[in-house]
Coordinates of C-alpha atoms and ligand atoms in Angstrom, one line a residue:
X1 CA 0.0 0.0 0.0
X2 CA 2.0 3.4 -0.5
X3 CA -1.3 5.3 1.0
X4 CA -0.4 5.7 4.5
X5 CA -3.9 4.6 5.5
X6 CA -3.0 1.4 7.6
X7 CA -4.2 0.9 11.1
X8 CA -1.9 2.9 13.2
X9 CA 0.1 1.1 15.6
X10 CA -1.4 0.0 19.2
X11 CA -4.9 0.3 17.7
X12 CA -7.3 -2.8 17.2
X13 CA -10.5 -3.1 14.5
X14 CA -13.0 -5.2 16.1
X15 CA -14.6 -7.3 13.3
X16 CA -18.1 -8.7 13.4
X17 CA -17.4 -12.4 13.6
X18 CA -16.0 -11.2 17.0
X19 CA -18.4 -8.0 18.5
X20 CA -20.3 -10.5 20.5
X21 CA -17.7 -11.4 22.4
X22 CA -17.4 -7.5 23.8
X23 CA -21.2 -7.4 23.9
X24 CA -20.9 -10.1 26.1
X25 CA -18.9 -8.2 28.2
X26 CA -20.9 -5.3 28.2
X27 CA -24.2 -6.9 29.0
X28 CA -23.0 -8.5 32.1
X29 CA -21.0 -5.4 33.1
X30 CA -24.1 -3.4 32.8
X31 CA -26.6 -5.3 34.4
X32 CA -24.5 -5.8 37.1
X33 CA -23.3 -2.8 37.7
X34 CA -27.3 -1.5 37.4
X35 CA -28.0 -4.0 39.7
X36 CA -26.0 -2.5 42.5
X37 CA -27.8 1.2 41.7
X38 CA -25.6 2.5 38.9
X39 CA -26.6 4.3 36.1
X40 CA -24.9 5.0 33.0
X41 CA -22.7 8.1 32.2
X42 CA -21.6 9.1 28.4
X43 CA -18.8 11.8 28.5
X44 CA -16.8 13.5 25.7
X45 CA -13.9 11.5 23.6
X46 CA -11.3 14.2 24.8
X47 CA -11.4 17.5 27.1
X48 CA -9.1 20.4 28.3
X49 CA -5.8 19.0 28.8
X50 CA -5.9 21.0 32.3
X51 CA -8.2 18.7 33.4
X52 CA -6.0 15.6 33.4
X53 CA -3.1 17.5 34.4
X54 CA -4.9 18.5 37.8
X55 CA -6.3 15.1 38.2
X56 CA -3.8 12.0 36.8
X57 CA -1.0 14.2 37.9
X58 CA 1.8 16.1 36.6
X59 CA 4.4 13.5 37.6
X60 CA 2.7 10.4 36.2
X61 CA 3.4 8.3 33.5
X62 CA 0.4 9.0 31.5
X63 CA 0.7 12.7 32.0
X64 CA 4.4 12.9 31.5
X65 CA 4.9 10.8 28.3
X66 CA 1.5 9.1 27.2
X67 CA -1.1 11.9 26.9
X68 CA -2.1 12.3 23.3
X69 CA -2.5 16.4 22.8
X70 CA -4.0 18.3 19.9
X71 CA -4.0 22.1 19.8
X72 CA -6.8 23.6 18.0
X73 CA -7.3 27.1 18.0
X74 CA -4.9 27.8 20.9
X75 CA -6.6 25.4 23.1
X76 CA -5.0 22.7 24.1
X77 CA -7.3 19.2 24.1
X78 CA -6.3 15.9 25.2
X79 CA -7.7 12.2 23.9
X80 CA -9.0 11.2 27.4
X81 CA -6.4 8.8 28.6
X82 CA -8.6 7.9 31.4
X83 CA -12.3 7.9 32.6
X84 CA -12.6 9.3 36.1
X85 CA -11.6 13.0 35.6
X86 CA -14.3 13.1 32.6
X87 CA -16.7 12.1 34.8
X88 CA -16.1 14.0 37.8
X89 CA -16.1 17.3 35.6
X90 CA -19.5 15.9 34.1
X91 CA -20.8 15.2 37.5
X92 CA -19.3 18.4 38.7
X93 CA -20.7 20.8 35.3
X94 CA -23.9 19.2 35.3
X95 CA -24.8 19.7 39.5
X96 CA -25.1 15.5 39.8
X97 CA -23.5 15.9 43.1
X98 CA -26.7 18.2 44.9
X99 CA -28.9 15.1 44.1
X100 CA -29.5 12.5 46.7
X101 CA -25.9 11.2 48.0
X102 CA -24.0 8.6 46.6
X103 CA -24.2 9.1 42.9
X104 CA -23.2 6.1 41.3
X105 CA -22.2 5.9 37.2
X106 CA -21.1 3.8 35.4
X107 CA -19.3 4.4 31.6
X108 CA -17.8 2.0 28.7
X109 CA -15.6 4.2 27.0
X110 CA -11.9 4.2 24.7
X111 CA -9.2 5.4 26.2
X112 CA -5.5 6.6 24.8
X113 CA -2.3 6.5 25.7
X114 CA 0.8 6.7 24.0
X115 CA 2.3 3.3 25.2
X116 CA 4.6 0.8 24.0
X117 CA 2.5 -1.6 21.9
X118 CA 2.3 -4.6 23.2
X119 CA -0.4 -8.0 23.7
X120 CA -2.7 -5.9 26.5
X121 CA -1.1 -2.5 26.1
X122 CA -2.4 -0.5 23.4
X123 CA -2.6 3.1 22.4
X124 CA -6.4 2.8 22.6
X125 CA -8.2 0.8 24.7
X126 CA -11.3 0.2 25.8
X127 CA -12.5 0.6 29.6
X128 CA -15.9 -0.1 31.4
X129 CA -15.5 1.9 34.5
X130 CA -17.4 3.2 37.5
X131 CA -17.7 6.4 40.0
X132 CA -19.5 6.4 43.2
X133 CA -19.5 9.8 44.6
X134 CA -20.6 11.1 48.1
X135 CA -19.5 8.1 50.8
X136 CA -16.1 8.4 53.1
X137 CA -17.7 5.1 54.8
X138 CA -15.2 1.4 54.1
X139 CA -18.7 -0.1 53.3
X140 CA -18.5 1.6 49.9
X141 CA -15.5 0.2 49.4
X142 CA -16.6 -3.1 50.0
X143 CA -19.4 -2.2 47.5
X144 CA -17.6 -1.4 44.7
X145 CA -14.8 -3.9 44.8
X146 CA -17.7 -6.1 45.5
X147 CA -19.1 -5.1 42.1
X148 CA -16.1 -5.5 40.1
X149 CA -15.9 -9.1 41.6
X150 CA -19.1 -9.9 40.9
X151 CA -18.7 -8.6 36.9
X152 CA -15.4 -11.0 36.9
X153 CA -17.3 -13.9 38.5
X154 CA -20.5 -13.4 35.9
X155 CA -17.8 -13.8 32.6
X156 CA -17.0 -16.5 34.4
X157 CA -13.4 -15.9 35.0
X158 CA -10.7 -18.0 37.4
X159 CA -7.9 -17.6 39.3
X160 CA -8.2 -13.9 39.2
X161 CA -6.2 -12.5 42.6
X162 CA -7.7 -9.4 44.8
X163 CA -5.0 -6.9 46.0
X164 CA -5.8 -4.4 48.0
X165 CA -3.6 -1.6 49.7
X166 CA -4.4 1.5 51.7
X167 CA -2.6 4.7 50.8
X168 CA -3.3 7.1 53.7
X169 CA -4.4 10.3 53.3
X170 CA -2.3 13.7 52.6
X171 CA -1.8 13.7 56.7
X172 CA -0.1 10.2 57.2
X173 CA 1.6 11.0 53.3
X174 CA 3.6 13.8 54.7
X175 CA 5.9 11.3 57.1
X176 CA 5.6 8.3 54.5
X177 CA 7.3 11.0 51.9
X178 CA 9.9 11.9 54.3
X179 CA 10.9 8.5 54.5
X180 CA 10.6 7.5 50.8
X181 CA 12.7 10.3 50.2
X182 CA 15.6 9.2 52.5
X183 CA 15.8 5.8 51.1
X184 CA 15.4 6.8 47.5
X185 CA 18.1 9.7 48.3
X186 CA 20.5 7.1 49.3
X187 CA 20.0 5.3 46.4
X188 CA 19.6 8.1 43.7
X189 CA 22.8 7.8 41.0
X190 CA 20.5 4.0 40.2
X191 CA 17.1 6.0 39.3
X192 CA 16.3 6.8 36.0
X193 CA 15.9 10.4 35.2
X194 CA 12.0 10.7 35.4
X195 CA 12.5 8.9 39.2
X196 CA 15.2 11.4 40.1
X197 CA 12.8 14.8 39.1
X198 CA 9.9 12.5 41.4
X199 CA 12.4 12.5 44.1
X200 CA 11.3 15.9 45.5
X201 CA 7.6 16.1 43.5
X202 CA 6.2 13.0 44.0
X203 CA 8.5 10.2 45.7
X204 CA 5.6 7.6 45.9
X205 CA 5.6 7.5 42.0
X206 CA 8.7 6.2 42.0
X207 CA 6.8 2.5 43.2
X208 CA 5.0 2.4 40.1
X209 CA 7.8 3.3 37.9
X210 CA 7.8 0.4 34.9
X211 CA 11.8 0.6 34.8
X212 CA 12.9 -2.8 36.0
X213 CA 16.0 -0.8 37.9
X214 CA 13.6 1.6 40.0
X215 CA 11.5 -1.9 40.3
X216 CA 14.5 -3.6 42.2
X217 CA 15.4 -0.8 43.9
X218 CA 12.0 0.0 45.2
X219 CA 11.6 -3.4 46.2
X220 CA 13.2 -2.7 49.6
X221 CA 11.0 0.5 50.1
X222 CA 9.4 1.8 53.0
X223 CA 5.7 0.6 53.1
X224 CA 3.2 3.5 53.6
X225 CA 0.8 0.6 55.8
X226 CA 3.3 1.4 58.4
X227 CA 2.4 5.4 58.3
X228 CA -1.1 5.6 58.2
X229 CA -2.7 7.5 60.8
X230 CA -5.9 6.2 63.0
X231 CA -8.8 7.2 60.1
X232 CA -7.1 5.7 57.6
X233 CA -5.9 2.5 59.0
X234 CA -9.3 2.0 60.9
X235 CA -11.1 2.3 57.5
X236 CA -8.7 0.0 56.0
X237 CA -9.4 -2.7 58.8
X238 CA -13.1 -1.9 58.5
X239 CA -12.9 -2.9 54.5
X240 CA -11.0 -6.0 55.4
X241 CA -14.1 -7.2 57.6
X242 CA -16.7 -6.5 55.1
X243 CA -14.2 -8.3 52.4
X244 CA -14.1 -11.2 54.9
X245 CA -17.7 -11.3 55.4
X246 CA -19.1 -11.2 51.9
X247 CA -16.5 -14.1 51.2
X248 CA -14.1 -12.4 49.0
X249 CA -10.4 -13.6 49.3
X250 CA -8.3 -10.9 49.1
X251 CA -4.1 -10.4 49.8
X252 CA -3.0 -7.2 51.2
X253 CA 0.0 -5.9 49.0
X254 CA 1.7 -3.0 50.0
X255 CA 3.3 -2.5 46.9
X256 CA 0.1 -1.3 45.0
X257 CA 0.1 2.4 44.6
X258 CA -1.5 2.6 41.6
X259 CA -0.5 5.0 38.6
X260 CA -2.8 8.1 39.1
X261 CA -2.0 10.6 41.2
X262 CA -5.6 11.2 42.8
X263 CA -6.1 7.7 45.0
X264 CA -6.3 8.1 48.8
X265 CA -6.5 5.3 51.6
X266 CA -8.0 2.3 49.5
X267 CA -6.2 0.8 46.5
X268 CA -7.1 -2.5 45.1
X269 CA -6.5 -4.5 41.7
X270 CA -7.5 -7.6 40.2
X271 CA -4.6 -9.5 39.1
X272 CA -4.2 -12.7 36.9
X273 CA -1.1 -14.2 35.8
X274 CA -2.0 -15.7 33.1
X275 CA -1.5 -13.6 30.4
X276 CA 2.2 -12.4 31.2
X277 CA 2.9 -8.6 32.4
X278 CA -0.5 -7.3 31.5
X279 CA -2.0 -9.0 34.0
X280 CA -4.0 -6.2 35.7
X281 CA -7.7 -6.6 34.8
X282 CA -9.1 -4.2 36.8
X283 CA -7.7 -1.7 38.8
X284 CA -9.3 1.1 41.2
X285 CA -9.3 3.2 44.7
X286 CA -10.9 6.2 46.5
X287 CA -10.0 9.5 45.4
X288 CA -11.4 11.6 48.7
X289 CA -9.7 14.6 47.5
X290 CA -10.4 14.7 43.7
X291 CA -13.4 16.5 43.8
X292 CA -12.2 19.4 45.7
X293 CA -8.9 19.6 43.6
X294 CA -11.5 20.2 40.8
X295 CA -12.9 23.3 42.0
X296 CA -15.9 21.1 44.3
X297 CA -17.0 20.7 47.4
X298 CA -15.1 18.3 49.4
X299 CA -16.9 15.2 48.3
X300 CA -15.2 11.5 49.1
X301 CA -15.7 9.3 46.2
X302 CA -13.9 6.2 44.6
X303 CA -14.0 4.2 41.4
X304 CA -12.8 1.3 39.4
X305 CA -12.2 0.8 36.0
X306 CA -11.5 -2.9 33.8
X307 CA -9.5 -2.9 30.5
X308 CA -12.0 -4.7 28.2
X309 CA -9.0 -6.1 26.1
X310 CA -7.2 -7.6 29.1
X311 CA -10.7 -9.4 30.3
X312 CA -11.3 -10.5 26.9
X313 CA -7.6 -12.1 26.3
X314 CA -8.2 -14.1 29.3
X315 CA -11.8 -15.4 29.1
X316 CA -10.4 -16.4 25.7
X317 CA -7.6 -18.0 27.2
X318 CA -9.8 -19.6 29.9
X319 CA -12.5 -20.7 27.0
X320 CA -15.0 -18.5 28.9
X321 CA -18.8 -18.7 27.6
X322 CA -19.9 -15.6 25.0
X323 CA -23.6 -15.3 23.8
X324 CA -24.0 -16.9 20.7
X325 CA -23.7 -14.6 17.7
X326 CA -27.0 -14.1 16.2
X327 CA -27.8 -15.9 12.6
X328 CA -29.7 -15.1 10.0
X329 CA -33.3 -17.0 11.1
X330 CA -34.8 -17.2 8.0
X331 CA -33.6 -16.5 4.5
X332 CA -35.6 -15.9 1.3
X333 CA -34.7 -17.2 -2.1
X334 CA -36.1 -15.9 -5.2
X335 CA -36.8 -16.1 -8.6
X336 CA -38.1 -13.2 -10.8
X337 CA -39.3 -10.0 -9.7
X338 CA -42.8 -11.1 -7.8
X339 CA -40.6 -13.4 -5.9
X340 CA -38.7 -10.8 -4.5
X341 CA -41.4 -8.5 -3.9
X342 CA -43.1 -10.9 -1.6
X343 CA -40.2 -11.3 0.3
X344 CA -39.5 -7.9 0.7
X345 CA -43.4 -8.0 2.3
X346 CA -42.5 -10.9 4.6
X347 CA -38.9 -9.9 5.3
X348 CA -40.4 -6.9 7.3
X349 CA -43.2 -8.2 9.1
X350 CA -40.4 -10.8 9.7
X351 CA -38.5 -8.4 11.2
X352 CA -40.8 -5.8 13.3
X353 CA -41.1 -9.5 15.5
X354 CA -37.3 -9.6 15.8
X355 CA -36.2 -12.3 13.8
X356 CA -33.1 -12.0 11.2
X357 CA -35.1 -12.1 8.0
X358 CA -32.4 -11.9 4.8
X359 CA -32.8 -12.1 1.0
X360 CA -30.6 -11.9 -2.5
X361 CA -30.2 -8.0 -3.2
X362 CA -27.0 -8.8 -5.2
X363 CA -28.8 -10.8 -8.4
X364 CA -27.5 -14.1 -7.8
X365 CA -29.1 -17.0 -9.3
X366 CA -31.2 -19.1 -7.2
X367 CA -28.4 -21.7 -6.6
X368 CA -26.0 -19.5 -5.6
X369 CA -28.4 -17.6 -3.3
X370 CA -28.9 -21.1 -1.8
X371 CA -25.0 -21.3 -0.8
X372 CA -25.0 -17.7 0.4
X373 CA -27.7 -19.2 3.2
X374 CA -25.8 -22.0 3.7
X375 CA -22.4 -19.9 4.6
X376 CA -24.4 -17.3 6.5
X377 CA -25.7 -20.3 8.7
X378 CA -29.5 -19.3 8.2
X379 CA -31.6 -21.5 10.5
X380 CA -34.6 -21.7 8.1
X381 CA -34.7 -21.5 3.8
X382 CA -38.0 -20.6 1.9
X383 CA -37.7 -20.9 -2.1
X384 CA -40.1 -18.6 -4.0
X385 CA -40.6 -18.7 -7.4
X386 CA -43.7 -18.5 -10.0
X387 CA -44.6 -22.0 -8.9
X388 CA -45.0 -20.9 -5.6
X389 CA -46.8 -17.5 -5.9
X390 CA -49.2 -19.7 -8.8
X391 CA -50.0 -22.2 -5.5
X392 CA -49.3 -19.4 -2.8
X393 CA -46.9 -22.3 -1.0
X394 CA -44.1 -22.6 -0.1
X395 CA -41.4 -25.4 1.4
X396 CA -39.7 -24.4 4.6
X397 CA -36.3 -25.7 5.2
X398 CA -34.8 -26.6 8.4
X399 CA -31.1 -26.0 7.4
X400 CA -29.7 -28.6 10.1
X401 CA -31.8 -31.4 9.6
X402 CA -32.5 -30.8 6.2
X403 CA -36.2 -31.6 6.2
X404 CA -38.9 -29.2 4.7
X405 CA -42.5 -28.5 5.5
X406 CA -45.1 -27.0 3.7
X407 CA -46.5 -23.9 4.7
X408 CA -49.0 -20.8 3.4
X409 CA -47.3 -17.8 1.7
X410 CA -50.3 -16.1 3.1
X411 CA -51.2 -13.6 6.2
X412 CA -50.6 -16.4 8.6
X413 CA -47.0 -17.3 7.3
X414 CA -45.4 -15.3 10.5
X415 CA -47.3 -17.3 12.6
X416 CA -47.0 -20.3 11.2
X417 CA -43.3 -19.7 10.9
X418 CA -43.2 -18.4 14.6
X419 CA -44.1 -21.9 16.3
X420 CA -41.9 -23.8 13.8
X421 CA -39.5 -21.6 15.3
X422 CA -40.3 -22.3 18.8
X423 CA -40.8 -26.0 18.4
X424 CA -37.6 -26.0 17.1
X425 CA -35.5 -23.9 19.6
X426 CA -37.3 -26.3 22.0
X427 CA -36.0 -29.3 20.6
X428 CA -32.4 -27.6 20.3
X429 CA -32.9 -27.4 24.7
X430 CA -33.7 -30.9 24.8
X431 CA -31.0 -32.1 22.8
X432 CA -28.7 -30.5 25.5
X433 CA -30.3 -31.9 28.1
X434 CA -30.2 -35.2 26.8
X435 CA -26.5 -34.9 26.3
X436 CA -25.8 -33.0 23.0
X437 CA -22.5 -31.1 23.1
X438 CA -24.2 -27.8 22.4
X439 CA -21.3 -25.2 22.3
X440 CA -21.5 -20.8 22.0
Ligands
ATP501 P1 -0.9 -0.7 34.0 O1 -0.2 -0.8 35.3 O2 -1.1 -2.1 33.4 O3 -0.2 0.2 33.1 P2 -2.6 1.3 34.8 O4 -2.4 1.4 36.3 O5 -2.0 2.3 33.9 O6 -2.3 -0.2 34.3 P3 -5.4 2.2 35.0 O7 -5.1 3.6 34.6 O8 -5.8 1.9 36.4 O9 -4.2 1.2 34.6 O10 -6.5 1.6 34.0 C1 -7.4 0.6 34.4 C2 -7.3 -0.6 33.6 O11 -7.3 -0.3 32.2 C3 -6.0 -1.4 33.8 O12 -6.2 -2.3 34.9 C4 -6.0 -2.2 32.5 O13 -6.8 -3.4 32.6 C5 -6.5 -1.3 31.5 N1 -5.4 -0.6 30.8 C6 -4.6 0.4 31.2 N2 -3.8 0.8 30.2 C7 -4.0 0.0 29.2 C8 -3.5 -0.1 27.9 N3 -2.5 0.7 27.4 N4 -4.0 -1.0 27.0 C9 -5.0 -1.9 27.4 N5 -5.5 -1.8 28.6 C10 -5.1 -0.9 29.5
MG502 MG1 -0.3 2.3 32.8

């Protein structure tokens, strides 16, 4: 091709032979987050780069070297790298937050980031995330990591680790930083350069830097579970209980600081290792001083959000269930222009009851058209040609078992065509019960 119009790197095209297995995803991430009281949130594709600078954080990764930036105008816009800070501007701009405490959304969106390429990591990506807004109390904690077990439970998926991690608030941060700085000062010729400019900013960053020498050398860190002060550890302990009694296994790991600037006290992530470094599924925290930092009032609030990618690479891996796509239910072949006529009729009564009514609009001849259902997979076949319309009826073909039955090409075809359909979606149940190996 010497048009520059491939793909560009780290993006994906989802193709139709596999959307349902995201609208799988999306279903039971809906429903269950709507089950526990959220509703859903649609925000803007990008937004004033300000906005992620005050919230991610100027000494992040995704604000230092992945935020994709356009100027237009004068004004600066950035591709929204993240959900959260969207929302909380929405929820801020649109007065969500005077309505009746917690508000709860929930969003699917793309995200971008200029990242390395790699299986898991692209440069857009696809989220389904959540907000609850307007509770400082651990039960909501417990709620929403609650949730994003239960969504990773309904696709079915195993040996999926909880960590969770408190990281104090700006009042038990102060001594942590004092001591992150001493030990990283000591060992500061070994940091790479972006870890020695966090030195003074932002020391904790410097545990979630991806550089495997900052890795090692952090390894031996102070841990910030040893500096939090009574609030913050007391909540911690609090979310530990309510973990403990709604049965979720969880591992505290102090390491877990998570790579927006925003998170206070709770941290958590859901980990598998089964796909290599880009393990985290899910990752999330409260953010009680967010809302403030964006010009609200001092709301508590907290949030998680799930690469869709990541979950899909391992219910793949894990042969997880998807809904079965849906198939063409009945197809139409025709002969001469009557033919096609009446099909056009009954193709859109067909239809206005749901079913996947197709036939020819490309010309072929009626052998051909009769392949074309075939590859499509169509459940049922009607020919119609002048012998037909002469005796108005018509053989209907059950593609699978090949048998045909006659039926009216009159008012009552739909209905007629309805219970043949039901009788055999019936059968198709028993068969499983029985023993078939029904798959999808
Ligand atoms: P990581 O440590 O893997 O870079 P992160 O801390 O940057 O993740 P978050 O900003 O918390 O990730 O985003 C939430 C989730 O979005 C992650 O847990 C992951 O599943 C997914 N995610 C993040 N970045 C990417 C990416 N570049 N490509 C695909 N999925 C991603
Ligand atoms: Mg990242």
């Amino acid at each position: 091709m010497s048009l520059n119009i491939k793909r560009p790197n780290g993006t994906e095209d989802i193709l139709p032979s596999d959307v349902h297995k995201w609208h799988t995803v999306e279903k039971i991430a809906r429903e269950t987050a709507e089950s526990f009281g959220f509703s859903e949130i649609r925000i803007p594709t990008f937004e004033n780069t300000e906005l992620f600078q005050r919230s991610v954080g100027e000494t992040t990764d995704v604000v230092q070297k992945e935020m994709y930036t356009v100027i237009a105008k004068e004004t600066k816009f950035t591709l929204r790298p993240e959900g959260t800070a969207g929302t909380i501007r929405a929820m801020l701009q649109n007065g969500l937050l005077n309505e009746a405490l917690p508000q709860r959304v929930y969003y699917i969106l793309s995200c971008f980031r200029h990242e390395r390429p790699q299986a898991g990591r692209l440069r857009e990506f696809h989220q389904f995330g959540l907000e609850m807004a307007g509770s400082a109390e651990p039960s909501a904690d417990a709620e929403v990591i609650s949730l994003a077990k239960n969504i990773l439970d309904r696709l079915g998926l195993k040996n999926i680790e909880l960590y969770i991690n408190s990281i104090g608030c700006p009042k038990c941060r102060s001594e942590y930083h004092k001591a992150l700085r001493s030990y990283f000062s000591e060992r500061k010729e070994n940091l790479c350069d972006t870890c020695i400019e966090r030195l003074e900013k932002n020391p904790m960053r410097i545990l979630d830097c991806k550089s495997p020498v900052c890795q090692e050398i952090a390894k031996n860190a102070p841990v910030i579970l040893d500096y939090l002060c009574e609030d913050c550890s007391g909540h911690f302990e609090k979310l530990k209980k309510y973990l403990a009694n709604l049965k979720i296994d969880f591992k505290v790991n102090p390491k877990i600081v998570r790579g927006l600037d925003y998170y206070t006290k709770t941290v958590f992530e859901f980990v598998t290792t089964e796909i290599g470094a880009q393990g985290t599924v899910c990752g999330g925290g409260r953010y009680d001083g967010l809302i403030e930092q964006l010009g609200g009032k001092s709301t508590s609030a907290l949030g998680f959000a799930m690469g869709i990618e990541r979950l899909l690479i391992v219910m793949d891996k894990q042969k997880c269930d998807f809904m079965t796509p849906k198939k063409c239910d009945i197809y139409f072949a025709t002969m001469g222009e009557n033919a096609l006529e009446k099909a056009m009729n009954i193709s859109h009564e067909l239809r206005d009851f749901g079913y996947r009514a197709e036939f020819d609009l490309i010309g072929r001849g009626i052998k051909a058209q009769m392949k074309y259902a075939n590859k499509i997979g169509a459940v049922f076949t009607v020919v119609i040609g002048d012998n037909e319309l002469e005796t108005g009826k018509v053989k209907i073909k059950d593609m699978e078992k090949g048998t045909e039955i006659e039926i009216a090409l009159d008012d009552k075809f739909r209905i007629n065509f309805e219970s043949l359909y039901f009788n055999k979606m019936m059968d198709s149940i028993d068969d499983t019960e029985i023993g078939g190996n029904e798959n999808g």
